[in-house]
Short mmCIF file of N, CA and C and ligand atoms in Angstrom, two decimals:
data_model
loop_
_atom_site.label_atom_id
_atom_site.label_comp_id
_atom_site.label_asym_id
_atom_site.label_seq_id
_atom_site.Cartn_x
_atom_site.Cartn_y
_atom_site.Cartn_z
N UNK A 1 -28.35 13.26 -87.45
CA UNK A 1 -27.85 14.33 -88.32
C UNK A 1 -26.37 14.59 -88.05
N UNK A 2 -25.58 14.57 -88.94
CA UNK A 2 -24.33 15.06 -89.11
C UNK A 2 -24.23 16.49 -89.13
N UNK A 3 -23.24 16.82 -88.71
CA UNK A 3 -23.19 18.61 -88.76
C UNK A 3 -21.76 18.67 -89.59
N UNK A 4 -21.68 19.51 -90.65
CA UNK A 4 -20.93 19.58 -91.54
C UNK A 4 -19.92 20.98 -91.53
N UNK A 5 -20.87 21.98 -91.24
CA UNK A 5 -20.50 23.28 -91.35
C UNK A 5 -21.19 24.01 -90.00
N UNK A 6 -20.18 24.87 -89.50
CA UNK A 6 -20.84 25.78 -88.42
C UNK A 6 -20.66 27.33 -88.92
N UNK A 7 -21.50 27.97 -88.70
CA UNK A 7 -20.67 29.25 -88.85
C UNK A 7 -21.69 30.68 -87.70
N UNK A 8 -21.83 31.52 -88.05
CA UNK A 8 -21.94 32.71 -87.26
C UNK A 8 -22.49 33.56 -88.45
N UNK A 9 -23.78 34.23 -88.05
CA UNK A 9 -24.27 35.23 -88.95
C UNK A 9 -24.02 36.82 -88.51
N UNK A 10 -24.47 37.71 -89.17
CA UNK A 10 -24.21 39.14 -88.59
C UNK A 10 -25.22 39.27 -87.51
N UNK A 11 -24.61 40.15 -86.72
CA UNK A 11 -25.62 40.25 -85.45
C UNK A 11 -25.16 40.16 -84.06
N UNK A 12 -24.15 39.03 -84.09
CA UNK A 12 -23.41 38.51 -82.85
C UNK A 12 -23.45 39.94 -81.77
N UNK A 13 -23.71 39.73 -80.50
CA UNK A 13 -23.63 40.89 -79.43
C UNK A 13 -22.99 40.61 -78.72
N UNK A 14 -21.51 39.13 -78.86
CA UNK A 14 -20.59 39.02 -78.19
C UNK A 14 -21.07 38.56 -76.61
N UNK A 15 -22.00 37.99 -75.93
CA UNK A 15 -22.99 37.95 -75.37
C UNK A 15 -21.37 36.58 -74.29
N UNK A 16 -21.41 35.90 -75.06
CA UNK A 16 -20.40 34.70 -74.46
C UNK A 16 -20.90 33.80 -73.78
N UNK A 17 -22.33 33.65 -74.73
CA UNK A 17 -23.01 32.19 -74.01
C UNK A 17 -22.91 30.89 -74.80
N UNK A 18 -22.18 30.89 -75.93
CA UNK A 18 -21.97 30.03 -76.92
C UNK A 18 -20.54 29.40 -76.46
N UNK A 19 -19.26 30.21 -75.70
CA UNK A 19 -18.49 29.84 -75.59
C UNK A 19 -18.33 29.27 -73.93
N UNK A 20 -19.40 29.64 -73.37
CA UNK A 20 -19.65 28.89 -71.69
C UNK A 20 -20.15 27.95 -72.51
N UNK A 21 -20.89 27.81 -73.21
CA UNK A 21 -21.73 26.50 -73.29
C UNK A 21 -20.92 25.54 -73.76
N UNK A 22 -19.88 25.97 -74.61
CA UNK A 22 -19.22 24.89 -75.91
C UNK A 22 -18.12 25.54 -76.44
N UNK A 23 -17.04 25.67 -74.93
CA UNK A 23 -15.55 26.38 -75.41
C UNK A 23 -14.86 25.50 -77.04
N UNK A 24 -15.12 24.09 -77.27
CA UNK A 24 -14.38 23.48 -77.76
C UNK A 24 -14.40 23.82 -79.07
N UNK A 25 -15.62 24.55 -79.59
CA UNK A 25 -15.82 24.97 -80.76
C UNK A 25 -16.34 26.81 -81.24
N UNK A 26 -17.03 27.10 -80.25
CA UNK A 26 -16.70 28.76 -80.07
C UNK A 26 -15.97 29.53 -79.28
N UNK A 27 -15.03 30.49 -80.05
CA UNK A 27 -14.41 31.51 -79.45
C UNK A 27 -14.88 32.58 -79.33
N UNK A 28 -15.19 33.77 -78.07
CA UNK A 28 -15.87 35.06 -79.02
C UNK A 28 -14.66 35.91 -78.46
N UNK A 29 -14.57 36.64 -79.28
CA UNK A 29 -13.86 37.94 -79.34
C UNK A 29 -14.58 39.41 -79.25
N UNK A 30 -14.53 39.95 -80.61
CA UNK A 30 -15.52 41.09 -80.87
C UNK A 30 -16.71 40.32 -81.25
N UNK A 31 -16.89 39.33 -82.00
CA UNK A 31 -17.43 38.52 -82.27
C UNK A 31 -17.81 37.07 -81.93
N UNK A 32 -18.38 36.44 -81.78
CA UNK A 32 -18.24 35.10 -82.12
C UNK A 32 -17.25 34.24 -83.41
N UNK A 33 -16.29 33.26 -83.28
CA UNK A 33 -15.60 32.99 -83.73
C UNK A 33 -16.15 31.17 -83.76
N UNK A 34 -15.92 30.40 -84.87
CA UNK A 34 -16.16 29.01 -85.08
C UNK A 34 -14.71 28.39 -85.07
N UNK A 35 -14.11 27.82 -84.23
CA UNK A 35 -12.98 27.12 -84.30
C UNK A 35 -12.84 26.48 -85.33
N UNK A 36 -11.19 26.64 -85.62
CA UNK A 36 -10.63 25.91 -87.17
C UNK A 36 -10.46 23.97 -86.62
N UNK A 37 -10.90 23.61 -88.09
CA UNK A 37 -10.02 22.19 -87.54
C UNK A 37 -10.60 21.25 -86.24
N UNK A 38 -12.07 21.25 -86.37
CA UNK A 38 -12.66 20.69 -85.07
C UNK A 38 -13.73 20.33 -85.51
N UNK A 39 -14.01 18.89 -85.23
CA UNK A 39 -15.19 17.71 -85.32
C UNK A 39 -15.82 18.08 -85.06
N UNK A 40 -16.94 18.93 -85.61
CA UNK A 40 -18.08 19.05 -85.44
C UNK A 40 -18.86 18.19 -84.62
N UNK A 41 -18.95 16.78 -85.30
CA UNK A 41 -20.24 15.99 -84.71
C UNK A 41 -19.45 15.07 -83.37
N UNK A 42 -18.37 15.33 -82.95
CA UNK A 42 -17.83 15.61 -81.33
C UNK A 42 -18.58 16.07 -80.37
N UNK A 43 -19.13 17.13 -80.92
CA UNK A 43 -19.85 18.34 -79.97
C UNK A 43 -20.98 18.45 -80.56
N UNK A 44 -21.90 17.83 -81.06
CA UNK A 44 -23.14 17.91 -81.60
C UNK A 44 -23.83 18.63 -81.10
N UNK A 45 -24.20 17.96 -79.64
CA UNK A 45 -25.15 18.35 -78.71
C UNK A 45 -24.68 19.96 -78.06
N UNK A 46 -23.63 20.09 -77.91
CA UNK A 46 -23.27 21.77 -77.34
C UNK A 46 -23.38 22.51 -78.59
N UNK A 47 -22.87 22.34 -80.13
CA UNK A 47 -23.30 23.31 -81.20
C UNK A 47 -24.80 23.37 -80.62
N UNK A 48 -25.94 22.49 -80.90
CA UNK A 48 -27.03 22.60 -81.06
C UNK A 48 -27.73 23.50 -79.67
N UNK A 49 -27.12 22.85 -78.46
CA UNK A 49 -27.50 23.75 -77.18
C UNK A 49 -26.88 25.34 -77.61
N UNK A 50 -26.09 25.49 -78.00
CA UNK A 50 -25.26 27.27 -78.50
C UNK A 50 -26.42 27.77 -79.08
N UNK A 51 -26.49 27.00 -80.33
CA UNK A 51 -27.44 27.74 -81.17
C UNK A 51 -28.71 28.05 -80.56
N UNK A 52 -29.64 27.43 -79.67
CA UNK A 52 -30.35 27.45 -79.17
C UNK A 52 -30.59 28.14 -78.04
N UNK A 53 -29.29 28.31 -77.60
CA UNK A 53 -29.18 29.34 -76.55
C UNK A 53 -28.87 31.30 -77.10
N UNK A 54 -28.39 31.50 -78.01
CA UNK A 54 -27.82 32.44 -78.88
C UNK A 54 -28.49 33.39 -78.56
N UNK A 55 -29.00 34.33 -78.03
CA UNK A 55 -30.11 35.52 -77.86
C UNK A 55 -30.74 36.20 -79.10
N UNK A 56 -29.71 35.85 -80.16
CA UNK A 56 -29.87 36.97 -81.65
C UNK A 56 -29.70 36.00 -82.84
N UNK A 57 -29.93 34.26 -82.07
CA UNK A 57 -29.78 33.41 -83.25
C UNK A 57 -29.32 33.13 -83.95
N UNK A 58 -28.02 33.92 -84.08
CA UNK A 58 -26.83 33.48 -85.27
C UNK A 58 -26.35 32.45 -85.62
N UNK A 59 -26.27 31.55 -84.85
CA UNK A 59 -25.42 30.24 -85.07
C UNK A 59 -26.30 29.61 -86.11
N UNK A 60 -25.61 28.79 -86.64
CA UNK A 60 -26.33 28.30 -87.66
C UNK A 60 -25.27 26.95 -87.92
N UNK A 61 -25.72 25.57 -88.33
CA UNK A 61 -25.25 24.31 -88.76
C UNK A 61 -26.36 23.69 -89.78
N UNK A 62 -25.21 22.99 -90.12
CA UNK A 62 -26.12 22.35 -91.38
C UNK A 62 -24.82 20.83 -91.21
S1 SF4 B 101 -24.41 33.24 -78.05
FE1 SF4 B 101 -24.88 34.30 -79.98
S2 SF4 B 101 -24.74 36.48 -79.48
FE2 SF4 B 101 -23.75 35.37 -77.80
S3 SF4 B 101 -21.56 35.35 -78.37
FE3 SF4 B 101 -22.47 33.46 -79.16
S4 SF4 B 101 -23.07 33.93 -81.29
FE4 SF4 B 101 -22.74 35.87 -80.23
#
């Protein structure tokens, strides 16, 4: 599977386990943030570990 799009749903609790897991593509701030301008399928496996790790599930790829 190719990953095309990442993004972040409402909910985020700023938690900062998406960005230990996979600085290269999440930033969090107040929020969780999806880095501009970055290969997704680079980091396949850390999007998919993020999302999976997420406490409130937001992450989302397609
Ligand atoms: S792991 Fe989920 S809740 Fe935590 S900062 Fe990332 S998107 Fe937000």
């Amino acid at each position: 599977m190719t990953i095309a799009k990442v993004w972040i749903e409402d909910g985020c609790i700023a938690c900062g386990i998406c960005e230990e897991i996979c600085p290269e593509v999440f930033v969090v701030d107040d929020v969780s943030n999806v880095k501009l301008n970055v290969d997704f399928n680079e980091y396949a496996s850390g999007i998919k570990a993020a999302a999976d790790a997420c406490p409130v599930e937001v992450i989302k790829y397609e």
